[in-house]
Amino acid sequence: MLLHPELYQERYFETYGTTPRSADNSVALAIAFFSFLITILLIYGAITREPTYLLPFFCMQVFDFCVNLLGAVGAISYIPELKLMLKNNPNFPVGDAVDKMDMTTLMMTVVMVSVTILTIKAYLIACVWSCYKILLSFHVKKARNAFMFQINQSDETETHSLLPNYEDAVKDTPKESPPPYTSN
């Protein structure tokens, strides 16, 4: 259902008490753009196996989890206001059912929905973190192999240049044997 912009602003004002500002829309557009950019970095980092590209997305997820946690605590704290807001919102499809609920049922519903959403978000954070750890261990293993390859190559060249050949080593050894061990 599309509304004419003036009707939309009237309904928005009736529901929330303010009119939407273009600055709010600009901030929302900037947040959406940067979220998209960070998500593209995540995909690029996963494809190229670069763990550092996953960190911005991880930080964004942790920040989103914290904001949702605060929102859930706020919603639980203000159940009567939440009930009134949901009842008066014309875009909320089950506003009448919310109006008929008692406060404990509404509170338990809000708690269950909040816990479910936070659990899913925590699981997704754990997925990104485990992917980061796997890519990091891949990089460490790759760096260790490259380091060992360089050491092995340099050892071969240094071994040939530092050690004397066999004839020189035999020539330089003393001819007499060491003195025997004697006890006094």
PDB file of N, CA, C and O in Angstrom, residues 50-84:
ATOM      1  N   GLU A  50      42.001 -13.183   3.164  1.00  0.00           N
ATOM      2  CA  GLU A  50      42.638 -12.117   3.934  1.00  0.00           C
ATOM      3  C   GLU A  50      41.832 -11.882   5.201  1.00  0.00           C
ATOM      4  O   GLU A  50      40.734 -11.328   5.156  1.00  0.00           O
ATOM      5  N   PRO A  51      42.339 -12.284   6.363  1.00  0.00           N
ATOM      6  CA  PRO A  51      41.536 -12.171   7.588  1.00  0.00           C
ATOM      7  C   PRO A  51      41.277 -10.738   8.032  1.00  0.00           C
ATOM      8  O   PRO A  51      40.277 -10.463   8.685  1.00  0.00           O
ATOM      9  N   THR A  52      42.144  -9.802   7.654  1.00  0.00           N
ATOM     10  CA  THR A  52      41.949  -8.429   8.114  1.00  0.00           C
ATOM     11  C   THR A  52      40.723  -7.772   7.497  1.00  0.00           C
ATOM     12  O   THR A  52      40.181  -6.832   8.073  1.00  0.00           O
ATOM     13  N   TYR A  53      40.277  -8.245   6.350  1.00  0.00           N
ATOM     14  CA  TYR A  53      39.082  -7.685   5.732  1.00  0.00           C
ATOM     15  C   TYR A  53      37.795  -8.126   6.436  1.00  0.00           C
ATOM     16  O   TYR A  53      36.738  -7.560   6.209  1.00  0.00           O
ATOM     17  N   LEU A  54      37.876  -9.149   7.273  1.00  0.00           N
ATOM     18  CA  LEU A  54      36.703  -9.615   8.007  1.00  0.00           C
ATOM     19  C   LEU A  54      36.448  -8.810   9.277  1.00  0.00           C
ATOM     20  O   LEU A  54      35.326  -8.794   9.785  1.00  0.00           O
ATOM     21  N   LEU A  55      37.467  -8.151   9.786  1.00  0.00           N
ATOM     22  CA  LEU A  55      37.339  -7.441  11.059  1.00  0.00           C
ATOM     23  C   LEU A  55      36.330  -6.289  11.051  1.00  0.00           C
ATOM     24  O   LEU A  55      35.601  -6.132  12.036  1.00  0.00           O
ATOM     25  N   PRO A  56      36.235  -5.459   9.996  1.00  0.00           N
ATOM     26  CA  PRO A  56      35.199  -4.406  10.036  1.00  0.00           C
ATOM     27  C   PRO A  56      33.789  -4.970  10.147  1.00  0.00           C
ATOM     28  O   PRO A  56      32.964  -4.439  10.894  1.00  0.00           O
ATOM     29  N   PHE A  57      33.518  -6.060   9.442  1.00  0.00           N
ATOM     30  CA  PHE A  57      32.191  -6.668   9.524  1.00  0.00           C
ATOM     31  C   PHE A  57      31.956  -7.247  10.917  1.00  0.00           C
ATOM     32  O   PHE A  57      30.853  -7.130  11.468  1.00  0.00           O
ATOM     33  N   PHE A  58      32.989  -7.849  11.482  1.00  0.00           N
ATOM     34  CA  PHE A  58      32.876  -8.390  12.830  1.00  0.00           C
ATOM     35  C   PHE A  58      32.560  -7.276  13.833  1.00  0.00           C
ATOM     36  O   PHE A  58      31.684  -7.431  14.687  1.00  0.00           O
ATOM     37  N   CYS A  59      33.281  -6.167  13.722  1.00  0.00           N
ATOM     38  CA  CYS A  59      33.033  -5.030  14.633  1.00  0.00           C
ATOM     39  C   CYS A  59      31.625  -4.477  14.439  1.00  0.00           C
ATOM     40  O   CYS A  59      30.957  -4.108  15.416  1.00  0.00           O
ATOM     41  N   MET A  60      31.173  -4.417  13.198  1.00  0.00           N
ATOM     42  CA  MET A  60      29.806  -3.940  12.934  1.00  0.00           C
ATOM     43  C   MET A  60      28.778  -4.888  13.558  1.00  0.00           C
ATOM     44  O   MET A  60      27.784  -4.439  14.128  1.00  0.00           O
ATOM     45  N   GLN A  61      29.023  -6.179  13.485  1.00  0.00           N
ATOM     46  CA  GLN A  61      28.110  -7.145  14.096  1.00  0.00           C
ATOM     47  C   GLN A  61      28.084  -7.015  15.615  1.00  0.00           C
ATOM     48  O   GLN A  61      27.012  -7.091  16.218  1.00  0.00           O
ATOM     49  N   VAL A  62      29.236  -6.834  16.220  1.00  0.00           N
ATOM     50  CA  VAL A  62      29.289  -6.687  17.677  1.00  0.00           C
ATOM     51  C   VAL A  62      28.564  -5.411  18.097  1.00  0.00           C
ATOM     52  O   VAL A  62      27.799  -5.412  19.068  1.00  0.00           O
ATOM     53  N   PHE A  63      28.774  -4.327  17.357  1.00  0.00           N
ATOM     54  CA  PHE A  63      28.080  -3.076  17.655  1.00  0.00           C
ATOM     55  C   PHE A  63      26.571  -3.253  17.497  1.00  0.00           C
ATOM     56  O   PHE A  63      25.793  -2.798  18.344  1.00  0.00           O
ATOM     57  N   ASP A  64      26.144  -3.929  16.437  1.00  0.00           N
ATOM     58  CA  ASP A  64      24.719  -4.181  16.215  1.00  0.00           C
ATOM     59  C   ASP A  64      24.136  -5.033  17.340  1.00  0.00           C
ATOM     60  O   ASP A  64      23.008  -4.802  17.791  1.00  0.00           O
ATOM     61  N   PHE A  65      24.899  -6.016  17.810  1.00  0.00           N
ATOM     62  CA  PHE A  65      24.443  -6.853  18.918  1.00  0.00           C
ATOM     63  C   PHE A  65      24.236  -6.005  20.172  1.00  0.00           C
ATOM     64  O   PHE A  65      23.232  -6.157  20.876  1.00  0.00           O
ATOM     65  N   CYS A  66      25.195  -5.122  20.451  1.00  0.00           N
ATOM     66  CA  CYS A  66      25.078  -4.263  21.647  1.00  0.00           C
ATOM     67  C   CYS A  66      23.883  -3.325  21.544  1.00  0.00           C
ATOM     68  O   CYS A  66      23.152  -3.121  22.528  1.00  0.00           O
ATOM     69  N   VAL A  67      23.661  -2.759  20.362  1.00  0.00           N
ATOM     70  CA  VAL A  67      22.508  -1.872  20.172  1.00  0.00           C
ATOM     71  C   VAL A  67      21.206  -2.649  20.339  1.00  0.00           C
ATOM     72  O   VAL A  67      20.253  -2.172  20.975  1.00  0.00           O
ATOM     73  N   ASN A  68      21.144  -3.850  19.796  1.00  0.00           N
ATOM     74  CA  ASN A  68      19.940  -4.672  19.949  1.00  0.00           C
ATOM     75  C   ASN A  68      19.729  -5.097  21.397  1.00  0.00           C
ATOM     76  O   ASN A  68      18.590  -5.195  21.860  1.00  0.00           O
ATOM     77  N   LEU A  69      20.807  -5.363  22.101  1.00  0.00           N
ATOM     78  CA  LEU A  69      20.694  -5.711  23.517  1.00  0.00           C
ATOM     79  C   LEU A  69      20.125  -4.538  24.313  1.00  0.00           C
ATOM     80  O   LEU A  69      19.217  -4.716  25.138  1.00  0.00           O
ATOM     81  N   LEU A  70      20.619  -3.339  24.050  1.00  0.00           N
ATOM     82  CA  LEU A  70      20.078  -2.156  24.719  1.00  0.00           C
ATOM     83  C   LEU A  70      18.623  -1.915  24.336  1.00  0.00           C
ATOM     84  O   LEU A  70      17.797  -1.523  25.170  1.00  0.00           O
ATOM     85  N   GLY A  71      18.307  -2.140  23.053  1.00  0.00           N
ATOM     86  CA  GLY A  71      16.917  -1.995  22.613  1.00  0.00           C
ATOM     87  C   GLY A  71      15.993  -2.998  23.271  1.00  0.00           C
ATOM     88  O   GLY A  71      14.861  -2.669  23.634  1.00  0.00           O
ATOM     89  N   ALA A  72      16.468  -4.218  23.452  1.00  0.00           N
ATOM     90  CA  ALA A  72      15.653  -5.245  24.113  1.00  0.00           C
ATOM     91  C   ALA A  72      15.428  -4.895  25.578  1.00  0.00           C
ATOM     92  O   ALA A  72      14.307  -5.032  26.098  1.00  0.00           O
ATOM     93  N   VAL A  73      16.475  -4.425  26.244  1.00  0.00           N
ATOM     94  CA  VAL A  73      16.322  -4.019  27.645  1.00  0.00           C
ATOM     95  C   VAL A  73      15.363  -2.841  27.746  1.00  0.00           C
ATOM     96  O   VAL A  73      14.506  -2.787  28.635  1.00  0.00           O
ATOM     97  N   GLY A  74      15.469  -1.893  26.803  1.00  0.00           N
ATOM     98  CA  GLY A  74      14.554  -0.753  26.793  1.00  0.00           C
ATOM     99  C   GLY A  74      13.120  -1.164  26.536  1.00  0.00           C
ATOM    100  O   GLY A  74      12.184  -0.655  27.168  1.00  0.00           O
ATOM    101  N   ALA A  75      12.918  -2.107  25.609  1.00  0.00           N
ATOM    102  CA  ALA A  75      11.564  -2.574  25.315  1.00  0.00           C
ATOM    103  C   ALA A  75      10.965  -3.299  26.507  1.00  0.00           C
ATOM    104  O   ALA A  75       9.770  -3.146  26.814  1.00  0.00           O
ATOM    105  N   ILE A  76      11.776  -4.075  27.205  1.00  0.00           N
ATOM    106  CA  ILE A  76      11.282  -4.791  28.384  1.00  0.00           C
ATOM    107  C   ILE A  76      10.989  -3.809  29.511  1.00  0.00           C
ATOM    108  O   ILE A  76      10.022  -3.973  30.267  1.00  0.00           O
ATOM    109  N   SER A  77      11.798  -2.763  29.608  1.00  0.00           N
ATOM    110  CA  SER A  77      11.606  -1.778  30.673  1.00  0.00           C
ATOM    111  C   SER A  77      10.341  -0.945  30.483  1.00  0.00           C
ATOM    112  O   SER A  77       9.742  -0.503  31.457  1.00  0.00           O
ATOM    113  N   TYR A  78       9.971  -0.717  29.243  1.00  0.00           N
ATOM    114  CA  TYR A  78       8.830   0.158  28.959  1.00  0.00           C
ATOM    115  C   TYR A  78       7.710  -0.609  28.270  1.00  0.00           C
ATOM    116  O   TYR A  78       7.204  -0.196  27.225  1.00  0.00           O
ATOM    117  N   ILE A  79       7.290  -1.711  28.837  1.00  0.00           N
ATOM    118  CA  ILE A  79       6.236  -2.533  28.253  1.00  0.00           C
ATOM    119  C   ILE A  79       4.914  -1.769  28.091  1.00  0.00           C
ATOM    120  O   ILE A  79       4.287  -1.871  27.038  1.00  0.00           O
ATOM    121  N   PRO A  80       4.441  -0.984  29.060  1.00  0.00           N
ATOM    122  CA  PRO A  80       3.171  -0.278  28.843  1.00  0.00           C
ATOM    123  C   PRO A  80       3.228   0.692  27.657  1.00  0.00           C
ATOM    124  O   PRO A  80       2.286   0.750  26.859  1.00  0.00           O
ATOM    125  N   GLU A  81       4.338   1.429  27.522  1.00  0.00           N
ATOM    126  CA  GLU A  81       4.468   2.347  26.393  1.00  0.00           C
ATOM    127  C   GLU A  81       4.582   1.590  25.082  1.00  0.00           C
ATOM    128  O   GLU A  81       4.062   2.017  24.056  1.00  0.00           O
ATOM    129  N   LEU A  82       5.276   0.456  25.124  1.00  0.00           N
ATOM    130  CA  LEU A  82       5.402  -0.369  23.924  1.00  0.00           C
ATOM    131  C   LEU A  82       4.043  -0.894  23.492  1.00  0.00           C
ATOM    132  O   LEU A  82       3.715  -0.899  22.307  1.00  0.00           O
ATOM    133  N   LYS A  83       3.236  -1.322  24.452  1.00  0.00           N
ATOM    134  CA  LYS A  83       1.900  -1.827  24.143  1.00  0.00           C
ATOM    135  C   LYS A  83       1.050  -0.725  23.505  1.00  0.00           C
ATOM    136  O   LYS A  83       0.363  -0.957  22.504  1.00  0.00           O
ATOM    137  N   LEU A  84       1.125   0.472  24.030  1.00  0.00           N
ATOM    138  CA  LEU A  84       0.361   1.595  23.486  1.00  0.00           C
ATOM    139  C   LEU A  84       0.852   1.962  22.088  1.00  0.00           C
ATOM    140  O   LEU A  84       0.036   2.211  21.185  1.00  0.00           O
TER     141      LEU A  84
END
